[in-house]
Amino acid sequence: MKYKILKKEHLNNFINLLSQRQKVFAPVKKGEKHFVFEEVTSAAPISIKYIPTILPPKKFFMPQNETLLEYNTHEGQNMEAVVEIQDIVLFGVHTCDIAGIQYLNLVFTDRPKDLNYLLRKNSITIIGLECNDYCDEYASCNLMENALPNGGYDLFFTDLGDYFIVHVNTLAGDNIIEITRLFEEASHAQLDELDKLRANKRKIFKNEIDADITDIPALFEKGQQSKVWEDNGNRCLACGNCTNTCPTCYCFDVIDELNLDLKSGKRYRAWDSCQSEPFAKVAGGESFRKSRTQRQKHRFNRKFKFSVDKYSRYSCTGCGRCSRACMAKINLKETLTALVKEHK
Ligand code: SF4
Ligand code: SF4
């Protein structure tokens, strides 16, 4: 394992050097308590301590609107596939969001492979940043085993006071170290400090509900007819905030848009939400999930059951965004706790 040190006094220079080579996006404070990934050219606007951004980094991997092809029939049938990519660096990605990207990678490399996603993913450099403390009461990253780093990044920064200790995980990460020339070797004493921080985190970060991650499949097996879904369904406004802000929700709609000349246009995809009624409508007007109760149950099953059945992996990272963003105050931890109580 290769560890380096970046003194805090060099952070500004580091971001500036990176931004001269490619666009750099980092967490920046917006208003009272919100954060967004925004383009930066210096360290000044970056929030080193932040709670999950309004939208997760998935917006860089699968944009909200993405052109897939353009066509023009002015002279014959011309159709061209479009892949919009640019080399970027994401700085300051938390472990829960890295887990979200790992899940999306799994989904989009599954057959049929999604070329647009995969090409874009290869052009994104990920620099992770450790959460030394809990974000807030909505997080359940410990339950979902995402409180500590588990790969999926090029470099990973941990704040240790006057300096960051940096894990170099890939060749791309190594190249950044070489090119910027701002990093020093980590000493044994500094590595010991990292161990101490992690040991302390293991004490602070506790399972956020009264269950273990291994209990969840049985919980969902038994909980399919639970009253919890109806309770959530009665309150849900079907706004789609929960799915839009979720780092692992990837459903999209494909839309054809014809220009006014009636001869050219484009096909694009746009984020969609299983919480909206038309989502499960099929030809003939039938809908598989007419009620909000059915749609709430579906959302939670997607996070805690279907993904496990298909990929042996939970698709909830514990980031807490769905609960933070829900106007009806439907809370993921409370939903899981209600399921636990029903089956105790
Ligand atoms: S954010 Fe809340 S109200 Fe909106 S769709 Fe999701 S659960 Fe329903
Ligand atoms: S379900 Fe909620 S807590 Fe889990 S990953 Fe999605 S937004 Fe985060």
PDB file of N, CA, C and O in Angstrom, residues 81-135:
ATOM      1  N   ALA A  81     -24.643   8.272 -33.407  1.00  0.00           N
ATOM      2  CA  ALA A  81     -24.640   8.069 -31.954  1.00  0.00           C
ATOM      3  C   ALA A  81     -23.834   9.189 -31.306  1.00  0.00           C
ATOM      4  O   ALA A  81     -22.823   9.639 -31.855  1.00  0.00           O
ATOM      5  N   VAL A  82     -24.272   9.646 -30.166  1.00  0.00           N
ATOM      6  CA  VAL A  82     -23.575  10.741 -29.464  1.00  0.00           C
ATOM      7  C   VAL A  82     -23.104  10.237 -28.103  1.00  0.00           C
ATOM      8  O   VAL A  82     -23.856   9.617 -27.362  1.00  0.00           O
ATOM      9  N   VAL A  83     -21.826  10.492 -27.805  1.00  0.00           N
ATOM     10  CA  VAL A  83     -21.323  10.213 -26.450  1.00  0.00           C
ATOM     11  C   VAL A  83     -20.657  11.494 -25.966  1.00  0.00           C
ATOM     12  O   VAL A  83     -19.636  11.913 -26.510  1.00  0.00           O
ATOM     13  N   GLU A  84     -21.275  12.115 -24.992  1.00  0.00           N
ATOM     14  CA  GLU A  84     -20.737  13.397 -24.499  1.00  0.00           C
ATOM     15  C   GLU A  84     -19.853  13.112 -23.292  1.00  0.00           C
ATOM     16  O   GLU A  84     -20.349  12.805 -22.206  1.00  0.00           O
ATOM     17  N   ILE A  85     -18.535  13.202 -23.487  1.00  0.00           N
ATOM     18  CA  ILE A  85     -17.647  12.965 -22.332  1.00  0.00           C
ATOM     19  C   ILE A  85     -16.579  14.045 -22.251  1.00  0.00           C
ATOM     20  O   ILE A  85     -16.228  14.676 -23.241  1.00  0.00           O
ATOM     21  N   GLN A  86     -16.087  14.262 -21.055  1.00  0.00           N
ATOM     22  CA  GLN A  86     -14.923  15.137 -20.866  1.00  0.00           C
ATOM     23  C   GLN A  86     -14.138  14.611 -19.670  1.00  0.00           C
ATOM     24  O   GLN A  86     -14.717  14.031 -18.747  1.00  0.00           O
ATOM     25  N   ASP A  87     -12.817  14.787 -19.713  1.00  0.00           N
ATOM     26  CA  ASP A  87     -11.977  14.348 -18.594  1.00  0.00           C
ATOM     27  C   ASP A  87     -12.212  15.268 -17.414  1.00  0.00           C
ATOM     28  O   ASP A  87     -12.036  16.485 -17.528  1.00  0.00           O
ATOM     29  N   ILE A  88     -12.613  14.702 -16.306  1.00  0.00           N
ATOM     30  CA  ILE A  88     -12.788  15.540 -15.115  1.00  0.00           C
ATOM     31  C   ILE A  88     -12.203  14.850 -13.884  1.00  0.00           C
ATOM     32  O   ILE A  88     -11.986  13.628 -13.884  1.00  0.00           O
ATOM     33  N   VAL A  89     -11.966  15.655 -12.850  1.00  0.00           N
ATOM     34  CA  VAL A  89     -11.554  15.119 -11.550  1.00  0.00           C
ATOM     35  C   VAL A  89     -12.650  15.442 -10.551  1.00  0.00           C
ATOM     36  O   VAL A  89     -13.099  16.589 -10.475  1.00  0.00           O
ATOM     37  N   LEU A  90     -13.084  14.440  -9.812  1.00  0.00           N
ATOM     38  CA  LEU A  90     -14.005  14.692  -8.699  1.00  0.00           C
ATOM     39  C   LEU A  90     -13.177  14.658  -7.430  1.00  0.00           C
ATOM     40  O   LEU A  90     -12.609  13.613  -7.078  1.00  0.00           O
ATOM     41  N   PHE A  91     -13.116  15.787  -6.748  1.00  0.00           N
ATOM     42  CA  PHE A  91     -12.335  15.849  -5.506  1.00  0.00           C
ATOM     43  C   PHE A  91     -13.280  15.843  -4.306  1.00  0.00           C
ATOM     44  O   PHE A  91     -14.288  16.552  -4.299  1.00  0.00           O
ATOM     45  N   GLY A  92     -12.954  15.042  -3.296  1.00  0.00           N
ATOM     46  CA  GLY A  92     -13.711  15.092  -2.043  1.00  0.00           C
ATOM     47  C   GLY A  92     -14.920  14.190  -2.004  1.00  0.00           C
ATOM     48  O   GLY A  92     -15.909  14.503  -1.335  1.00  0.00           O
ATOM     49  N   VAL A  93     -14.847  13.054  -2.695  1.00  0.00           N
ATOM     50  CA  VAL A  93     -16.007  12.152  -2.719  1.00  0.00           C
ATOM     51  C   VAL A  93     -15.987  11.270  -1.457  1.00  0.00           C
ATOM     52  O   VAL A  93     -14.984  10.603  -1.168  1.00  0.00           O
ATOM     53  N   HIS A  94     -17.080  11.284  -0.721  1.00  0.00           N
ATOM     54  CA  HIS A  94     -17.165  10.482   0.509  1.00  0.00           C
ATOM     55  C   HIS A  94     -17.282   8.991   0.200  1.00  0.00           C
ATOM     56  O   HIS A  94     -17.694   8.597  -0.903  1.00  0.00           O
ATOM     57  N   THR A  95     -16.989   8.181   1.211  1.00  0.00           N
ATOM     58  CA  THR A  95     -17.005   6.717   1.014  1.00  0.00           C
ATOM     59  C   THR A  95     -18.390   6.198   0.601  1.00  0.00           C
ATOM     60  O   THR A  95     -18.488   5.272  -0.204  1.00  0.00           O
ATOM     61  N   CYS A  96     -19.465   6.814   1.143  1.00  0.00           N
ATOM     62  CA  CYS A  96     -20.809   6.329   0.764  1.00  0.00           C
ATOM     63  C   CYS A  96     -21.047   6.589  -0.725  1.00  0.00           C
ATOM     64  O   CYS A  96     -21.620   5.742  -1.421  1.00  0.00           O
ATOM     65  N   ASP A  97     -20.596   7.737  -1.213  1.00  0.00           N
ATOM     66  CA  ASP A  97     -20.807   8.046  -2.632  1.00  0.00           C
ATOM     67  C   ASP A  97     -19.893   7.223  -3.541  1.00  0.00           C
ATOM     68  O   ASP A  97     -20.262   6.909  -4.680  1.00  0.00           O
ATOM     69  N   ILE A  98     -18.714   6.880  -3.042  1.00  0.00           N
ATOM     70  CA  ILE A  98     -17.847   5.982  -3.830  1.00  0.00           C
ATOM     71  C   ILE A  98     -18.547   4.620  -3.961  1.00  0.00           C
ATOM     72  O   ILE A  98     -18.558   4.004  -5.027  1.00  0.00           O
ATOM     73  N   ALA A  99     -19.179   4.185  -2.864  1.00  0.00           N
ATOM     74  CA  ALA A  99     -19.934   2.914  -2.915  1.00  0.00           C
ATOM     75  C   ALA A  99     -21.075   3.021  -3.930  1.00  0.00           C
ATOM     76  O   ALA A  99     -21.385   2.054  -4.632  1.00  0.00           O
ATOM     77  N   GLY A 100     -21.694   4.192  -4.016  1.00  0.00           N
ATOM     78  CA  GLY A 100     -22.772   4.412  -4.995  1.00  0.00           C
ATOM     79  C   GLY A 100     -22.242   4.271  -6.414  1.00  0.00           C
ATOM     80  O   GLY A 100     -22.877   3.632  -7.269  1.00  0.00           O
ATOM     81  N   ILE A 101     -21.062   4.832  -6.672  1.00  0.00           N
ATOM     82  CA  ILE A 101     -20.456   4.739  -8.010  1.00  0.00           C
ATOM     83  C   ILE A 101     -20.104   3.277  -8.306  1.00  0.00           C
ATOM     84  O   ILE A 101     -20.318   2.777  -9.413  1.00  0.00           O
ATOM     85  N   GLN A 102     -19.592   2.570  -7.293  1.00  0.00           N
ATOM     86  CA  GLN A 102     -19.259   1.145  -7.502  1.00  0.00           C
ATOM     87  C   GLN A 102     -20.507   0.355  -7.900  1.00  0.00           C
ATOM     88  O   GLN A 102     -20.446  -0.537  -8.746  1.00  0.00           O
ATOM     89  N   TYR A 103     -21.635   0.706  -7.281  1.00  0.00           N
ATOM     90  CA  TYR A 103     -22.868  -0.009  -7.623  1.00  0.00           C
ATOM     91  C   TYR A 103     -23.301   0.312  -9.058  1.00  0.00           C
ATOM     92  O   TYR A 103     -23.670  -0.582  -9.823  1.00  0.00           O
ATOM     93  N   LEU A 104     -23.236   1.587  -9.428  1.00  0.00           N
ATOM     94  CA  LEU A 104     -23.609   1.964 -10.801  1.00  0.00           C
ATOM     95  C   LEU A 104     -22.697   1.264 -11.808  1.00  0.00           C
ATOM     96  O   LEU A 104     -23.147   0.824 -12.874  1.00  0.00           O
ATOM     97  N   ASN A 105     -21.403   1.152 -11.468  1.00  0.00           N
ATOM     98  CA  ASN A 105     -20.468   0.450 -12.364  1.00  0.00           C
ATOM     99  C   ASN A 105     -20.930  -0.987 -12.613  1.00  0.00           C
ATOM    100  O   ASN A 105     -20.876  -1.489 -13.733  1.00  0.00           O
ATOM    101  N   LEU A 106     -21.391  -1.613 -11.538  1.00  0.00           N
ATOM    102  CA  LEU A 106     -21.867  -2.993 -11.618  1.00  0.00           C
ATOM    103  C   LEU A 106     -23.080  -3.085 -12.556  1.00  0.00           C
ATOM    104  O   LEU A 106     -23.148  -3.953 -13.429  1.00  0.00           O
ATOM    105  N   VAL A 107     -24.005  -2.170 -12.387  1.00  0.00           N
ATOM    106  CA  VAL A 107     -25.242  -2.187 -13.173  1.00  0.00           C
ATOM    107  C   VAL A 107     -24.946  -1.930 -14.654  1.00  0.00           C
ATOM    108  O   VAL A 107     -25.435  -2.644 -15.531  1.00  0.00           O
ATOM    109  N   PHE A 108     -24.121  -0.930 -14.923  1.00  0.00           N
ATOM    110  CA  PHE A 108     -23.924  -0.528 -16.323  1.00  0.00           C
ATOM    111  C   PHE A 108     -22.885  -1.382 -17.064  1.00  0.00           C
ATOM    112  O   PHE A 108     -22.756  -1.259 -18.279  1.00  0.00           O
ATOM    113  N   THR A 109     -22.165  -2.248 -16.317  1.00  0.00           N
ATOM    114  CA  THR A 109     -21.285  -3.192 -17.034  1.00  0.00           C
ATOM    115  C   THR A 109     -22.010  -4.523 -17.252  1.00  0.00           C
ATOM    116  O   THR A 109     -21.538  -5.377 -17.985  1.00  0.00           O
ATOM    117  N   ASP A 110     -23.161  -4.669 -16.584  1.00  0.00           N
ATOM    118  CA  ASP A 110     -23.985  -5.855 -16.807  1.00  0.00           C
ATOM    119  C   ASP A 110     -24.526  -5.787 -18.240  1.00  0.00           C
ATOM    120  O   ASP A 110     -24.630  -4.714 -18.820  1.00  0.00           O
ATOM    121  N   ARG A 111     -24.885  -6.937 -18.795  1.00  0.00           N
ATOM    122  CA  ARG A 111     -25.416  -6.941 -20.165  1.00  0.00           C
ATOM    123  C   ARG A 111     -26.834  -6.404 -20.210  1.00  0.00           C
ATOM    124  O   ARG A 111     -27.619  -6.764 -19.332  1.00  0.00           O
ATOM    125  N   PRO A 112     -27.250  -5.596 -21.174  1.00  0.00           N
ATOM    126  CA  PRO A 112     -26.386  -5.054 -22.215  1.00  0.00           C
ATOM    127  C   PRO A 112     -25.556  -3.893 -21.665  1.00  0.00           C
ATOM    128  O   PRO A 112     -26.078  -3.024 -20.975  1.00  0.00           O
ATOM    129  N   LYS A 113     -24.243  -3.921 -21.943  1.00  0.00           N
ATOM    130  CA  LYS A 113     -23.356  -2.884 -21.414  1.00  0.00           C
ATOM    131  C   LYS A 113     -23.796  -1.509 -21.905  1.00  0.00           C
ATOM    132  O   LYS A 113     -24.240  -1.372 -23.034  1.00  0.00           O
ATOM    133  N   ASP A 114     -23.628  -0.520 -21.059  1.00  0.00           N
ATOM    134  CA  ASP A 114     -24.036   0.835 -21.412  1.00  0.00           C
ATOM    135  C   ASP A 114     -22.783   1.625 -21.816  1.00  0.00           C
ATOM    136  O   ASP A 114     -22.021   2.096 -20.963  1.00  0.00           O
ATOM    137  N   LEU A 115     -22.582   1.739 -23.130  1.00  0.00           N
ATOM    138  CA  LEU A 115     -21.356   2.340 -23.657  1.00  0.00           C
ATOM    139  C   LEU A 115     -21.170   3.777 -23.178  1.00  0.00           C
ATOM    140  O   LEU A 115     -20.069   4.179 -22.787  1.00  0.00           O
ATOM    141  N   ASN A 116     -22.244   4.566 -23.215  1.00  0.00           N
ATOM    142  CA  ASN A 116     -22.132   5.969 -22.794  1.00  0.00           C
ATOM    143  C   ASN A 116     -21.615   6.066 -21.363  1.00  0.00           C
ATOM    144  O   ASN A 116     -20.705   6.831 -21.055  1.00  0.00           O
ATOM    145  N   TYR A 117     -22.217   5.258 -20.484  1.00  0.00           N
ATOM    146  CA  TYR A 117     -21.806   5.288 -19.080  1.00  0.00           C
ATOM    147  C   TYR A 117     -20.345   4.870 -18.949  1.00  0.00           C
ATOM    148  O   TYR A 117     -19.554   5.521 -18.271  1.00  0.00           O
ATOM    149  N   LEU A 118     -19.993   3.764 -19.628  1.00  0.00           N
ATOM    150  CA  LEU A 118     -18.651   3.200 -19.431  1.00  0.00           C
ATOM    151  C   LEU A 118     -17.559   4.123 -19.957  1.00  0.00           C
ATOM    152  O   LEU A 118     -16.508   4.276 -19.340  1.00  0.00           O
ATOM    153  N   LEU A 119     -17.813   4.780 -21.099  1.00  0.00           N
ATOM    154  CA  LEU A 119     -16.813   5.706 -21.629  1.00  0.00           C
ATOM    155  C   LEU A 119     -16.657   6.902 -20.693  1.00  0.00           C
ATOM    156  O   LEU A 119     -15.553   7.391 -20.442  1.00  0.00           O
ATOM    157  N   ARG A 120     -17.785   7.369 -20.178  1.00  0.00           N
ATOM    158  CA  ARG A 120     -17.726   8.522 -19.284  1.00  0.00           C
ATOM    159  C   ARG A 120     -16.986   8.166 -17.989  1.00  0.00           C
ATOM    160  O   ARG A 120     -16.140   8.908 -17.511  1.00  0.00           O
ATOM    161  N   LYS A 121     -17.305   6.994 -17.466  1.00  0.00           N
ATOM    162  CA  LYS A 121     -16.659   6.540 -16.220  1.00  0.00           C
ATOM    163  C   LYS A 121     -15.132   6.516 -16.369  1.00  0.00           C
ATOM    164  O   LYS A 121     -14.396   6.914 -15.473  1.00  0.00           O
ATOM    165  N   ASN A 122     -14.658   6.065 -17.545  1.00  0.00           N
ATOM    166  CA  ASN A 122     -13.215   5.986 -17.759  1.00  0.00           C
ATOM    167  C   ASN A 122     -12.553   7.344 -17.842  1.00  0.00           C
ATOM    168  O   ASN A 122     -11.327   7.443 -17.785  1.00  0.00           O
ATOM    169  N   SER A 123     -13.345   8.394 -18.017  1.00  0.00           N
ATOM    170  CA  SER A 123     -12.734   9.724 -18.134  1.00  0.00           C
ATOM    171  C   SER A 123     -12.844  10.511 -16.807  1.00  0.00           C
ATOM    172  O   SER A 123     -12.537  11.688 -16.759  1.00  0.00           O
ATOM    173  N   ILE A 124     -13.284   9.832 -15.767  1.00  0.00           N
ATOM    174  CA  ILE A 124     -13.448  10.525 -14.478  1.00  0.00           C
ATOM    175  C   ILE A 124     -12.443   9.999 -13.449  1.00  0.00           C
ATOM    176  O   ILE A 124     -12.370   8.789 -13.199  1.00  0.00           O
ATOM    177  N   THR A 125     -11.674  10.909 -12.886  1.00  0.00           N
ATOM    178  CA  THR A 125     -10.734  10.559 -11.815  1.00  0.00           C
ATOM    179  C   THR A 125     -11.410  10.850 -10.480  1.00  0.00           C
ATOM    180  O   THR A 125     -12.006  11.918 -10.307  1.00  0.00           O
ATOM    181  N   ILE A 126     -11.339   9.886  -9.577  1.00  0.00           N
ATOM    182  CA  ILE A 126     -12.032  10.050  -8.292  1.00  0.00           C
ATOM    183  C   ILE A 126     -11.018  10.217  -7.161  1.00  0.00           C
ATOM    184  O   ILE A 126     -10.161   9.355  -6.933  1.00  0.00           O
ATOM    185  N   ILE A 127     -11.136  11.350  -6.472  1.00  0.00           N
ATOM    186  CA  ILE A 127     -10.316  11.579  -5.262  1.00  0.00           C
ATOM    187  C   ILE A 127     -11.262  11.573  -4.073  1.00  0.00           C
ATOM    188  O   ILE A 127     -12.103  12.459  -3.915  1.00  0.00           O
ATOM    189  N   GLY A 128     -11.154  10.528  -3.267  1.00  0.00           N
ATOM    190  CA  GLY A 128     -12.049  10.380  -2.116  1.00  0.00           C
ATOM    191  C   GLY A 128     -11.602  11.236  -0.941  1.00  0.00           C
ATOM    192  O   GLY A 128     -10.464  11.712  -0.880  1.00  0.00           O
ATOM    193  N   LEU A 129     -12.527  11.428  -0.012  1.00  0.00           N
ATOM    194  CA  LEU A 129     -12.236  12.201   1.209  1.00  0.00           C
ATOM    195  C   LEU A 129     -12.971  11.537   2.362  1.00  0.00           C
ATOM    196  O   LEU A 129     -14.187  11.332   2.289  1.00  0.00           O
ATOM    197  N   GLU A 130     -12.239  11.217   3.410  1.00  0.00           N
ATOM    198  CA  GLU A 130     -12.833  10.477   4.542  1.00  0.00           C
ATOM    199  C   GLU A 130     -13.711  11.374   5.403  1.00  0.00           C
ATOM    200  O   GLU A 130     -13.392  12.544   5.640  1.00  0.00           O
ATOM    201  N   CYS A 131     -14.832  10.815   5.882  1.00  0.00           N
ATOM    202  CA  CYS A 131     -15.630  11.496   6.909  1.00  0.00           C
ATOM    203  C   CYS A 131     -15.024  11.097   8.253  1.00  0.00           C
ATOM    204  O   CYS A 131     -15.039   9.917   8.601  1.00  0.00           O
ATOM    205  N   ASN A 132     -14.502  12.059   8.992  1.00  0.00           N
ATOM    206  CA  ASN A 132     -13.930  11.721  10.304  1.00  0.00           C
ATOM    207  C   ASN A 132     -15.026  11.568  11.359  1.00  0.00           C
ATOM    208  O   ASN A 132     -14.842  10.899  12.363  1.00  0.00           O
ATOM    209  N   ASP A 133     -16.176  12.231  11.132  1.00  0.00           N
ATOM    210  CA  ASP A 133     -17.318  12.137  12.058  1.00  0.00           C
ATOM    211  C   ASP A 133     -18.571  11.807  11.254  1.00  0.00           C
ATOM    212  O   ASP A 133     -18.572  11.883  10.033  1.00  0.00           O
ATOM    213  N   TYR A 134     -19.660  11.565  11.998  1.00  0.00           N
ATOM    214  CA  TYR A 134     -20.958  11.364  11.358  1.00  0.00           C
ATOM    215  C   TYR A 134     -21.399  12.636  10.642  1.00  0.00           C
ATOM    216  O   TYR A 134     -21.174  13.742  11.135  1.00  0.00           O
ATOM    217  N   CYS A 135     -22.088  12.459   9.493  1.00  0.00           N
ATOM    218  CA  CYS A 135     -22.640  13.625   8.796  1.00  0.00           C
ATOM    219  C   CYS A 135     -23.773  14.226   9.618  1.00  0.00           C
ATOM    220  O   CYS A 135     -23.727  15.374  10.020  1.00  0.00           O
TER     221      CYS A 135
END
